[in-house]
Coordinates of C-alpha atoms and ligand atoms in Angstrom, one line a residue:
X299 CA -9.4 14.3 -2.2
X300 CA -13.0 13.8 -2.9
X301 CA -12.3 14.9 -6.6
X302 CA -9.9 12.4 -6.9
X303 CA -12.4 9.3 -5.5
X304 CA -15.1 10.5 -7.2
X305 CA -12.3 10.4 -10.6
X306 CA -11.3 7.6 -9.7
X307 CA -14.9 5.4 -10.0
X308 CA -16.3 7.2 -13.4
X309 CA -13.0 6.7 -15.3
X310 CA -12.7 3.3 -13.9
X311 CA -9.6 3.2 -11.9
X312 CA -11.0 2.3 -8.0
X313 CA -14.4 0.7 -6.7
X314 CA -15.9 0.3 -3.9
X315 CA -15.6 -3.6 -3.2
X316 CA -19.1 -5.4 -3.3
X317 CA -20.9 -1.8 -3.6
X318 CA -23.9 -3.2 -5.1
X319 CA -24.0 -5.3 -1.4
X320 CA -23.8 -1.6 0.1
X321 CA -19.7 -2.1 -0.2
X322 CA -17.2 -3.5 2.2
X323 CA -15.5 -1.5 4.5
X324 CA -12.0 -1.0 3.6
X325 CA -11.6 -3.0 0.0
X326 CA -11.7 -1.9 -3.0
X327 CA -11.4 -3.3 -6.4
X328 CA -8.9 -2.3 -9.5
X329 CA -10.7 -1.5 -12.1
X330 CA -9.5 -2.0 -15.8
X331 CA -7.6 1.8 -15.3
X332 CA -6.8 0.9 -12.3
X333 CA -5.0 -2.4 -12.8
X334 CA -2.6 -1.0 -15.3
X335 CA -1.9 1.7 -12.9
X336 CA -0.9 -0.8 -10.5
X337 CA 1.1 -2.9 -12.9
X338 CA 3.1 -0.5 -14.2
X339 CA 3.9 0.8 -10.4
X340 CA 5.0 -2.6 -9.8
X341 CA 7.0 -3.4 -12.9
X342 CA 8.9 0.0 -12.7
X343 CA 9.5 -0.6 -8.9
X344 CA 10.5 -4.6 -10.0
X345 CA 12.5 -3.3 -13.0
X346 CA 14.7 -0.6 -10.8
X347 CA 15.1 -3.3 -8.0
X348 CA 15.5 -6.1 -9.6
X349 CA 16.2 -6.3 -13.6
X350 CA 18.9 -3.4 -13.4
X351 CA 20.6 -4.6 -10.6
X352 CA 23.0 -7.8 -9.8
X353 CA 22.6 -7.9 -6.5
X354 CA 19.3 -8.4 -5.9
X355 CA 17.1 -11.0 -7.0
X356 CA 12.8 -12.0 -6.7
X357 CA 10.8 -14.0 -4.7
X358 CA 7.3 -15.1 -5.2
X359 CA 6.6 -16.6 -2.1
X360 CA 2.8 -18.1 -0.3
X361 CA 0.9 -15.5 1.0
X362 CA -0.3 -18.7 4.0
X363 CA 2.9 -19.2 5.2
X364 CA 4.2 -21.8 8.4
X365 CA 2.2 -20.0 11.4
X366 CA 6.1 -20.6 13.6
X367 CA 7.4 -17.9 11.1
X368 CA 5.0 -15.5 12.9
X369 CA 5.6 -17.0 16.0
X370 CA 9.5 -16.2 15.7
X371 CA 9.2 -12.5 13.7
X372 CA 7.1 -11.7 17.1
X373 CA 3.9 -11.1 14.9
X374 CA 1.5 -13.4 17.1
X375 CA 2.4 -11.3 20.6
X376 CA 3.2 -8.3 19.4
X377 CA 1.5 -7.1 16.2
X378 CA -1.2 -5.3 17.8
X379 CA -3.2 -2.2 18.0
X380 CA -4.6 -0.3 21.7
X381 CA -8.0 -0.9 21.1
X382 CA -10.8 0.8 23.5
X383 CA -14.6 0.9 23.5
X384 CA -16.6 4.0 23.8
X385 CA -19.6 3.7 26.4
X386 CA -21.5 6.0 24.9
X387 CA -21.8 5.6 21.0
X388 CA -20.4 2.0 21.3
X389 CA -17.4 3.3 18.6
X390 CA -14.2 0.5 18.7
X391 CA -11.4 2.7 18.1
X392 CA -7.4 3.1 18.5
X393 CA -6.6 4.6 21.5
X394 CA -3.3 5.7 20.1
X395 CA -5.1 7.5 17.5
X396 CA -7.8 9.3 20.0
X397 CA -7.9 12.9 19.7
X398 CA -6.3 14.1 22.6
X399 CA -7.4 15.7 25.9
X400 CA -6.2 16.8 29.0
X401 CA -7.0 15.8 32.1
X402 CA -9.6 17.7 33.8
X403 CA -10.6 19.7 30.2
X404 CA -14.3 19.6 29.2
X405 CA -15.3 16.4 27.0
X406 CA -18.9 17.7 25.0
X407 CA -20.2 14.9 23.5
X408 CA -22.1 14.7 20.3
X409 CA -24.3 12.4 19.0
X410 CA -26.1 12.2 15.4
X411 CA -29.5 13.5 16.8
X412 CA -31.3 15.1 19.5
X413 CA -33.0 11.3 19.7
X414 CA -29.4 9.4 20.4
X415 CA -28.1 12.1 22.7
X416 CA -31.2 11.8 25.4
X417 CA -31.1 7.9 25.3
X418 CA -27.4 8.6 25.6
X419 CA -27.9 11.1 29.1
X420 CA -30.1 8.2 30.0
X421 CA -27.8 5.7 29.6
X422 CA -25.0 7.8 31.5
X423 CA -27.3 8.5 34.3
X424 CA -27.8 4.8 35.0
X425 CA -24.4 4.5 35.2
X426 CA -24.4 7.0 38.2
X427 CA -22.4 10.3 36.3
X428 CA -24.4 12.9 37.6
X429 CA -24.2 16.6 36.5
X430 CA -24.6 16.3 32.9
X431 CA -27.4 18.3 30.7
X432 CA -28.6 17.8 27.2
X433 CA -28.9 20.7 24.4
X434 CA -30.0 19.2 21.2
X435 CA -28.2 16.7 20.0
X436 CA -24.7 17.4 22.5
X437 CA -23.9 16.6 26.1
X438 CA -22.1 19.2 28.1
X439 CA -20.7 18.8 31.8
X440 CA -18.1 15.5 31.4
X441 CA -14.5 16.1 31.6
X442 CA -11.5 14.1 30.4
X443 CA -10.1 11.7 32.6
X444 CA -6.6 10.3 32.9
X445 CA -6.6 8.7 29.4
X446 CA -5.3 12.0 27.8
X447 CA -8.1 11.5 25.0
X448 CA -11.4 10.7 24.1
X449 CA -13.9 8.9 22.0
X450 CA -12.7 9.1 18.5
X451 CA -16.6 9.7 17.2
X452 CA -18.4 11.6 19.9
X453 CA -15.4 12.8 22.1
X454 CA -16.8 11.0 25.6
X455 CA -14.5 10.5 27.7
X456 CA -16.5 7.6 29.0
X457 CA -14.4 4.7 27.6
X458 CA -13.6 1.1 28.7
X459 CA -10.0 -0.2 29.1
X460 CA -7.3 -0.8 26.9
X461 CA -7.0 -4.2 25.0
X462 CA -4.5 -5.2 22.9
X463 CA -5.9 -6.6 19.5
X464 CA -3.9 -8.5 17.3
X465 CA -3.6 -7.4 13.5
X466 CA -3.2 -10.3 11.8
X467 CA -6.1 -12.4 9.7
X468 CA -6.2 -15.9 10.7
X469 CA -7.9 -18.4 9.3
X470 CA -7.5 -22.7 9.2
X471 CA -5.9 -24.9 7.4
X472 CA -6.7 -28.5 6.0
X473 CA -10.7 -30.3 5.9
X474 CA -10.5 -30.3 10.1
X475 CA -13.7 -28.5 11.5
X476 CA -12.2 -26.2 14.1
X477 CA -15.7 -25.7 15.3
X478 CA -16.8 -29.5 15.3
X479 CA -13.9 -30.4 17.9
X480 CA -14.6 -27.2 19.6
X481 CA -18.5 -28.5 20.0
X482 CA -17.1 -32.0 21.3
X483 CA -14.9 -30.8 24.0
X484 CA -18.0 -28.2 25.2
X485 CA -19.9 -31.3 25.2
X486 CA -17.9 -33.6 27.5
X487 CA -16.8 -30.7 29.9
X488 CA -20.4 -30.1 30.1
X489 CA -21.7 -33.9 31.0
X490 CA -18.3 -34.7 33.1
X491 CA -17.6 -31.4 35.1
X492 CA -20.9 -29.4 34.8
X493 CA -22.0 -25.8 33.5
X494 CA -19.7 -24.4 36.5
X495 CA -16.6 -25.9 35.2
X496 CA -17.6 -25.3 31.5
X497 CA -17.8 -21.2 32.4
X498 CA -14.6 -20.8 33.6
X499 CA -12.8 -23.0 30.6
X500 CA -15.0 -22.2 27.5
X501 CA -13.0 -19.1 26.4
X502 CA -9.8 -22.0 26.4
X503 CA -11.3 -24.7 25.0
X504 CA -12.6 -22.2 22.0
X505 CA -8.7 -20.8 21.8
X506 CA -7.2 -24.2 21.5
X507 CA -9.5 -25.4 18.7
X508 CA -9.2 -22.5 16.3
X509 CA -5.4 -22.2 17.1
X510 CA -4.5 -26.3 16.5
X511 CA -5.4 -25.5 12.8
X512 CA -4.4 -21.9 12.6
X513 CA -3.0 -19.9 9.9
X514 CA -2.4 -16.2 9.4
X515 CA -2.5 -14.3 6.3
X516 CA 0.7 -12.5 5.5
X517 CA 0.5 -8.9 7.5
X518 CA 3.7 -8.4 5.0
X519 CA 6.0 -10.2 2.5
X520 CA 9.1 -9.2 4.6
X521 CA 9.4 -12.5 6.7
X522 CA 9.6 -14.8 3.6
X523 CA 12.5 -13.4 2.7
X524 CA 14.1 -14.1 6.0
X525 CA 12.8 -17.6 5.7
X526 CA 14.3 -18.0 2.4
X527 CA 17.6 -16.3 3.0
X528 CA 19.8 -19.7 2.5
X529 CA 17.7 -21.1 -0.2
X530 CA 18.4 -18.1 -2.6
X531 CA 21.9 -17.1 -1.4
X532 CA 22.9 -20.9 -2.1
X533 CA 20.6 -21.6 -5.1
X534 CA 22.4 -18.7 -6.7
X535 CA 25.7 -18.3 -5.0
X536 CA 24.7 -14.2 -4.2
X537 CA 27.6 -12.5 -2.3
X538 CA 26.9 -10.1 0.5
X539 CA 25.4 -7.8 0.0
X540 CA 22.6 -8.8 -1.7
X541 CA 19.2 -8.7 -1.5
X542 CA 16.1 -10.8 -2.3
X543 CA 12.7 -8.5 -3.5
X544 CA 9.4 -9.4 -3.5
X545 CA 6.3 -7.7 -4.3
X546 CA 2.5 -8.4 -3.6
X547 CA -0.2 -8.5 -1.4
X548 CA -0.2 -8.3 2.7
X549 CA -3.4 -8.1 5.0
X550 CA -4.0 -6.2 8.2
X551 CA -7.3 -5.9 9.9
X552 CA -6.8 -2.7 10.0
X553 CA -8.8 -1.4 13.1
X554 CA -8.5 2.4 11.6
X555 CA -9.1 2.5 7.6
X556 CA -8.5 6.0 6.3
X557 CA -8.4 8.2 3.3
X558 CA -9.1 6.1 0.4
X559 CA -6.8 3.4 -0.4
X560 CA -3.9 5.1 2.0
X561 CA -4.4 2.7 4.9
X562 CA -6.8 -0.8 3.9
X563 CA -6.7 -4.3 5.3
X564 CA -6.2 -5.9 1.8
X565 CA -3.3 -3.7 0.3
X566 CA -0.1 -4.4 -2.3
X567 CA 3.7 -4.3 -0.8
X568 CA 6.9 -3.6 -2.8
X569 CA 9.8 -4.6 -0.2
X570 CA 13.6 -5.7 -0.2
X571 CA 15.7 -7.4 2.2
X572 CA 19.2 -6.2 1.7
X573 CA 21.8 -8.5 3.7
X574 CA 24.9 -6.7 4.8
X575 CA 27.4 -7.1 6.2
X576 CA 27.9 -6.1 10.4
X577 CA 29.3 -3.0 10.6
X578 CA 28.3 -1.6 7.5
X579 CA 24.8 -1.0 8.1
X580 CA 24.8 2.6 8.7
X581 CA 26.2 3.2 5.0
X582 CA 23.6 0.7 3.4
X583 CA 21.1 3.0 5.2
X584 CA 22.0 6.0 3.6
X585 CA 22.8 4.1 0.3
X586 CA 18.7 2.6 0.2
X587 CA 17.0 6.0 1.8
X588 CA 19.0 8.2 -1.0
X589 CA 18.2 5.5 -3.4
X590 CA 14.2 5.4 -3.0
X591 CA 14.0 9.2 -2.8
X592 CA 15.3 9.3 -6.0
X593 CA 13.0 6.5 -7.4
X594 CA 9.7 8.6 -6.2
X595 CA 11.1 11.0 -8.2
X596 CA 11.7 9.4 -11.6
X597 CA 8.3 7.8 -11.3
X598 CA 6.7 11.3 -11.3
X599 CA 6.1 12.3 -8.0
X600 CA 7.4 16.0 -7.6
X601 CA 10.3 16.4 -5.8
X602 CA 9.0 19.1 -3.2
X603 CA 6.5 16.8 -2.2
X604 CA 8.6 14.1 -0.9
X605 CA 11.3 14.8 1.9
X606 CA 13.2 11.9 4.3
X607 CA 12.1 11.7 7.7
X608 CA 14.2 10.0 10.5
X609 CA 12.0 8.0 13.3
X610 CA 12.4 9.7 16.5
X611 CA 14.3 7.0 18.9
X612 CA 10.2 6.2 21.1
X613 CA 9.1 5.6 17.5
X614 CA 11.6 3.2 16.5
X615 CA 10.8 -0.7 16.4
X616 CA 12.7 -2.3 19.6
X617 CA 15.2 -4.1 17.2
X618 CA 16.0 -1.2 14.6
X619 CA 19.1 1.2 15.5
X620 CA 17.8 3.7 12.9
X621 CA 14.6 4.0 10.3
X622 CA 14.3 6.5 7.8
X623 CA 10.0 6.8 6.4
X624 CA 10.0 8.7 2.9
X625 CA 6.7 10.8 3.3
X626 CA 4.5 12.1 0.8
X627 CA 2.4 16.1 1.3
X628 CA -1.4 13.5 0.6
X629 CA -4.0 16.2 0.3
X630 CA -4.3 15.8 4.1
X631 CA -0.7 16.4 5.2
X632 CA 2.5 14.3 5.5
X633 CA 2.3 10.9 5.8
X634 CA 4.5 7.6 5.3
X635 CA 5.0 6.0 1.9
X636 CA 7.7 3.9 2.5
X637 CA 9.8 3.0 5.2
X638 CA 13.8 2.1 5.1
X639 CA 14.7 0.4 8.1
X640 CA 17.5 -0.8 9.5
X641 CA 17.0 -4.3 10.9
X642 CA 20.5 -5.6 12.5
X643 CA 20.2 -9.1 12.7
X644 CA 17.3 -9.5 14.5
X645 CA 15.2 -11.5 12.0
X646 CA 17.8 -14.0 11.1
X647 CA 18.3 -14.4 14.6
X648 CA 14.6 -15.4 15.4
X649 CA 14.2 -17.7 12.5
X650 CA 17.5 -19.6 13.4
X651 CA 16.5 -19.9 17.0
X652 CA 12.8 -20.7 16.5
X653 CA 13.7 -23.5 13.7
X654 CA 17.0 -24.5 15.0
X655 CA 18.4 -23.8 11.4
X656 CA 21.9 -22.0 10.7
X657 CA 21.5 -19.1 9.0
X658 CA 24.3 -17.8 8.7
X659 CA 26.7 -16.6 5.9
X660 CA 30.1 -17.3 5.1
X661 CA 32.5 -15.0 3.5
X662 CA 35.8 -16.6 2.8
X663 CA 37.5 -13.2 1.7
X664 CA 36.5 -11.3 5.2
X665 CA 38.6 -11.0 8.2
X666 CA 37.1 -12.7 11.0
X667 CA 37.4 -9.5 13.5
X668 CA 37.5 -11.9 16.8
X669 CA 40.2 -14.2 15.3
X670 CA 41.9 -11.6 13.0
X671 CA 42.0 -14.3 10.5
X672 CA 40.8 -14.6 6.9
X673 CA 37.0 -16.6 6.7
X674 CA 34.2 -14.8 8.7
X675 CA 31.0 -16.6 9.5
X676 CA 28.6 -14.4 10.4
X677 CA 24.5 -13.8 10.4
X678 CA 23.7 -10.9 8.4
X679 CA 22.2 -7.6 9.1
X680 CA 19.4 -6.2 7.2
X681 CA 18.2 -2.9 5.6
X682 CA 15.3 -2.7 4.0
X683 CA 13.3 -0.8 2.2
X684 CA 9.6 -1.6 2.2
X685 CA 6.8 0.4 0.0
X686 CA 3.2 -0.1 -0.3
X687 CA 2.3 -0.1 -3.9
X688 CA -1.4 0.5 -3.7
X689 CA -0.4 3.7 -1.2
X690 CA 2.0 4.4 -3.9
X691 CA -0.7 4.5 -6.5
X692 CA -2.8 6.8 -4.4
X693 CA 0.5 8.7 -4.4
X694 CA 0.5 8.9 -8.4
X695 CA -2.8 10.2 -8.7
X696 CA -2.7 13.3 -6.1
X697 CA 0.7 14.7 -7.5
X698 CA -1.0 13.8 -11.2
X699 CA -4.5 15.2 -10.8
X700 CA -5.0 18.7 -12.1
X701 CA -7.7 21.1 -12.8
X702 CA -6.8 23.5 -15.3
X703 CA -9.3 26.6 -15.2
X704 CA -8.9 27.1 -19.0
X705 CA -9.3 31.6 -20.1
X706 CA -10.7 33.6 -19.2
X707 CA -14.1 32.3 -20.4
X708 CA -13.3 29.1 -18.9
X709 CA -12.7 27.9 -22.6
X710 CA -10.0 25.3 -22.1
X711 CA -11.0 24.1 -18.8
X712 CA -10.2 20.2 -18.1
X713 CA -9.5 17.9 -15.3
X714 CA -5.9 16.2 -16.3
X715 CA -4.1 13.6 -14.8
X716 CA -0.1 14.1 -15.5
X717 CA 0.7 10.6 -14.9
X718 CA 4.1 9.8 -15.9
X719 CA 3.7 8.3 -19.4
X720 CA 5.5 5.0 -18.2
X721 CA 3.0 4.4 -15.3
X722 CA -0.5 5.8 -17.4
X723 CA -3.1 3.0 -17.9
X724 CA -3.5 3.9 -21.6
X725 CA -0.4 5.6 -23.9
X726 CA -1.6 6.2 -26.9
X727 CA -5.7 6.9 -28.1
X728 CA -6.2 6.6 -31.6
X729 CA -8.1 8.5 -32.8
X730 CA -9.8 9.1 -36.6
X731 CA -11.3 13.0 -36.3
X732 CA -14.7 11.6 -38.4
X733 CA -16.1 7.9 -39.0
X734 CA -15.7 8.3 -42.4
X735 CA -13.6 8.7 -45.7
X736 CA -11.2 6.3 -44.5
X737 CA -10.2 7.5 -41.5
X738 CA -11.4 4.7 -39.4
X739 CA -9.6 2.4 -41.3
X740 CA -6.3 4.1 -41.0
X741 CA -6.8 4.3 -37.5
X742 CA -7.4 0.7 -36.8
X743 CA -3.6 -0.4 -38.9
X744 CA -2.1 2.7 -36.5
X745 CA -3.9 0.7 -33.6
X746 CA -3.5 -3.1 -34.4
X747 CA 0.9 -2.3 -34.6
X748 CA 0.5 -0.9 -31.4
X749 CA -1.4 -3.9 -30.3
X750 CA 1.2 -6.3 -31.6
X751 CA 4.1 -4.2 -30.6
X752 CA 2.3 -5.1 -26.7
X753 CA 1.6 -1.0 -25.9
X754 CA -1.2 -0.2 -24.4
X755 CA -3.3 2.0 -27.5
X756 CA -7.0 2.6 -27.2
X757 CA -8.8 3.1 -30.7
X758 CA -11.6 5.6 -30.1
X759 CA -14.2 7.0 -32.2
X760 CA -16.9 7.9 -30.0
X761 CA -18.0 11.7 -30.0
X762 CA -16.6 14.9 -30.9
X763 CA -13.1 14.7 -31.1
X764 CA -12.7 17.5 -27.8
X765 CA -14.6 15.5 -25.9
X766 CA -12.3 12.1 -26.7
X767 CA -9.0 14.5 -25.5
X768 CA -10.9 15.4 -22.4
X769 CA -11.7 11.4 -21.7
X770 CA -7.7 10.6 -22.7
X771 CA -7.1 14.1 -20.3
X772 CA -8.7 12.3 -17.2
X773 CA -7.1 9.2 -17.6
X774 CA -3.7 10.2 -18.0
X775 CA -3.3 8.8 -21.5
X776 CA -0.2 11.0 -22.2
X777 CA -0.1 10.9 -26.2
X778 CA -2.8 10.7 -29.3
X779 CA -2.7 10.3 -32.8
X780 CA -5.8 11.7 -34.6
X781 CA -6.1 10.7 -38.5
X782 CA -7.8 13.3 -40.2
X783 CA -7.9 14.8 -43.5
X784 CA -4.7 15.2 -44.3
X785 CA -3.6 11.7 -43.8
X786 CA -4.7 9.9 -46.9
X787 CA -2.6 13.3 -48.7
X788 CA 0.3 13.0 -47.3
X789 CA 0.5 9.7 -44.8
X790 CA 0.9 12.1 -41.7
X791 CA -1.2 12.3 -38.5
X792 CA -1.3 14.1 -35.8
X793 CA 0.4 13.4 -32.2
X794 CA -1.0 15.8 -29.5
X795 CA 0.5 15.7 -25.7
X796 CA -0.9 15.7 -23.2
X797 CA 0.5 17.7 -20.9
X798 CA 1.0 20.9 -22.6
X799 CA -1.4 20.0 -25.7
X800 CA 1.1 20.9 -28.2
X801 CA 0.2 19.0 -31.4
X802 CA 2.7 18.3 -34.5
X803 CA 2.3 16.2 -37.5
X804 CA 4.3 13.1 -37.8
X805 CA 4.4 10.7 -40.0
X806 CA 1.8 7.6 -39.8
X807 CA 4.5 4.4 -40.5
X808 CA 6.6 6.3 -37.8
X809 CA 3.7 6.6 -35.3
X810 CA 4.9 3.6 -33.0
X811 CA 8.2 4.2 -32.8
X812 CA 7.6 8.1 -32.0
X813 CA 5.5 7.2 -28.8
X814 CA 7.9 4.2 -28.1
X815 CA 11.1 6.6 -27.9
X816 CA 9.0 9.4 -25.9
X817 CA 8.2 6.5 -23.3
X818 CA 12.0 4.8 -23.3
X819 CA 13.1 9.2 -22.8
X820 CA 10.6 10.0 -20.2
Ligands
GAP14 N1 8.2 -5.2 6.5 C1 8.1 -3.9 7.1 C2 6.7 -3.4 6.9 O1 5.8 -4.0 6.5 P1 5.3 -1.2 7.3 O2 5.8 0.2 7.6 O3 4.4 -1.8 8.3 O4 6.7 -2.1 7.3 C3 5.5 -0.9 4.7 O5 4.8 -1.3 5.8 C4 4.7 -0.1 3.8 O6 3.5 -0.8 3.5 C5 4.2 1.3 4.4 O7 5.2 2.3 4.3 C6 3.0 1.5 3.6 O8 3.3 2.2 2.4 C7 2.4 0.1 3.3 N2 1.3 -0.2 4.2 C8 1.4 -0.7 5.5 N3 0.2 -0.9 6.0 C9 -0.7 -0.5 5.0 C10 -2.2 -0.5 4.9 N4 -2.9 -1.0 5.9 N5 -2.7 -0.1 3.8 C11 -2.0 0.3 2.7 N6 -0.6 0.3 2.7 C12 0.0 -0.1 3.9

């Protein structure tokens, strides 16, 4: 995994945000190898979803949206993470994520140096634990309690209780000064009531003047599609099924960020909200969990590192019958891509009861199966299939990266990314072998029609041509067209791929269309 970070910032595909401010915890920027990556994720995902379907149409919808909608999809209560403080190394951390201990098994503690772990035996003396002794920089003698788990960073057991902390970024809307009104109210509690009265309020009075302006945003772009579920199907007359897709970004505070890009607070979403109709759910389900499988695949991603898992029924969300996660093997096991769940009718349910809207559907052709009659009005029931697209990318560049040994000399040897050639940043470096008798020139016509024809071509001429492969290698750049001597003799250059480095000479006013085919094929 390290490789693959360490890849990712030299050839310009991820950044640290902010790093020259030390970095921010959790974001990251797209740099100009990156942001193509991402793109072309996205437009295949949006082209397979979307552009080759007729049952499914886009959505571009506000990332702020009415803070009700996250009132009635149950985000506000119930979007939370177990969060518990360690009284030792004062680490925040998800309990539900703790490594685990049993009750009664010894807890060592370990602290960064011998310095930390004495002021921590200090510390847990004051608080009256007796028995414990120091050697270097651990703390031997506690024992798990009741919890079943300890602190995530230094394994005490010595933890505070559970709170629930909500997941969602909020923030306030319009020129009113949340803080201002918050300072006025202190203020008259203060001269009319006293400090007493002022304790036992202040946390309230705090509450109600950050939440009277409140907004949240997006934790995912699932809800606007439920929110817009009568504007498209009557804008456009769809038929159930259908389904409305939407792509972009979502925001979690994230309490645990992990492994690169896998899990961030700032992160891309590729979901769809298929509409179905009851009683057919279970097929849909099958129909969308086959269907992304498949896509995974014909973006690249080997086939033996993706498999279907079904949620057991205690990890299930309260309203969905049946969820399916595709997972991925990351370098550091199995874990969740994407996740097809089945819905019922739960969200459409919430948003007609919280905004006292209809939103329901109604199919003139269906038998109605209380009356028996023809014309069914019904609320729809959902599937949907919901993929991160910056986990995705992370995706793309494990199953791509490689590092090929070369003989036995190591002659040969080169870090490759086999991107599929439809998702790599670059698709075609240009290349003239020398910066002279013309070649640079011919190069430049091969790489302005590429430029007009809109595909992505790099025109390189720096350093030995080896060393401009091995760049191309590392970025995934999947074919290149070298102009050598040969060219001004008989108007042929030659296309060398990437993959298996096979070169053949083709010729130079058929250059565009060869790489345009080989992507359209791949
Ligand atoms: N509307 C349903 C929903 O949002 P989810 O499983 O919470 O479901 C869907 O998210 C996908 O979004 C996940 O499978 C994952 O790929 C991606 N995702 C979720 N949280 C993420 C995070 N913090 N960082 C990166 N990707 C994330």
């Amino acid at each position: 995994m390290q490789s693959i970070v360490s890849l990712c910032k030299r050839r310009g595909f991820v950044y640290q945000s902010s790093e020259i401010y030390g970095g921010l915890k959790s974001a990251y920027d797209y740099g100009p190898m990156g942001v193509e990556l991402k793109r072309n994720l996205m437009n295949e995902w949006w082209t397979s979803m979307v552009h080759s379907r007729e049952d499914v149409v886009g959505l571009d919808a506000s990332i702020i949206m009415h803070p009700n909608v996250w009132k009635a999809s149950g985000h506000l209560s119930s979007f939370s993470d177990p969060l518990v403080d360690c009284k030792v190394c004062g680490e925040r951390f998800r309990a539900d994520k703790a490594p685990k201990a049993e009750e009664g098994a010894d807890a060592p503690m370990e602290l960064p140096d011998k310095g930390k772990a004495k002021a921590a035996l200090d510390k847990l003396e004051k608080m009256g634990e007796a028995g414990l002794t120091r050697n270097g920089k651990s703390i031997l003698g506690a024992k798990a309690g009741d919890r079943g788990y300890v602190c995530s960073v230094c394994g005490s057991p010595f933890l505070s209780e559970e709170r629930q902390f909500n997941l969602m970024f909020r923030s306030s809307l319009g020129p009113v000064d949340p803080m201002g009104a918050a300072a006025d109210k202190i203020k008259a509690v203060l001269n009319e009531q006293g400090p007493e009265a002022l304790q036992a309020s202040l946390r309230k009075i705090l509450e109600d003047a950050v939440q009277s302006t409140a907004v949240y945003l997006r934790p995912e772009t699932a809800q606007a599609m439920f929110v817009n579920f009568l504007n498209v199907q009557q804008s456009l007359s769809m038929k159930v099924p259908f389904g409305i897709a939407q792509m972009g970004k979502s925001f979690r505070n994230e309490v645990t960020v992990e492994h690169f890009i896998f899990r961030s607070c700032e992160f891309e979403q590729m979901e769809m909200e298929y509409f179905v109709q009851p009683g057919t759910s279970e097929k849909w389900l099958e129909h969308w969990s086959q269907a992304r499988m498949d896509w995974w695949q014909k973006i690249g991603l080997s086939k033996d590192k993706l498999r279907l898992r079904a949620h057991e029924s205690d990890e299930l969300a309260h309203y969905s019958p049946a969820t399916n996660d595709v997972e991925y093997l990351f370098p550091w096991g199995w874990d969740e891509l994407e996740g097809v769940a089945s819905r019922t009718d739960y969200d459409l349910t919430a948003h007609t009861n919280a905004s006292k809207k209809k939103l329901q559907y109604f199919d003139p052709e269906a038998t109605n199966p209380e009356t028996g009659k023809k014309g069914w009005r019904y609320l729809p029931h959902v599937i949907e299939p919901a993929a991160g697209a910056t986990r995705g990318l992370l995706a793309a560049l494990c199953d791509a990266y490689a590092e090929e040994p070369g003989d036995e000399q190591g002659k040969g040897a080169r870090t490759v990314l086999r991107l599929h050639p439809r998702l790599a940043p670059i698709k075609a470096g240009i290349l003239p072998l020398v910066k002279k008798e013309g070649m640079p020139e011919v190069a430049r016509r091969i790489a302005d029609d590429f430029f007009k024809a809109g595909v992505t071509a790099k025109y390189d001429e720096q350093h030995a041509i080896g060393k401009r492969y091995a760049r191309h290698d590392e970025v995934g750049t999947p074919y290149c067209l070298t102009v050598d001597g040969d060219t001004a003799k008989d108007e042929t250059v030659t296309i060398r791929y990437r993959d298996d480095r096979r070169q053949e000479r083709i010729k130079v006013t058929e250059a565009l269309e060869v790489v345009k085919k080989a992507l359209a094929d791949a």
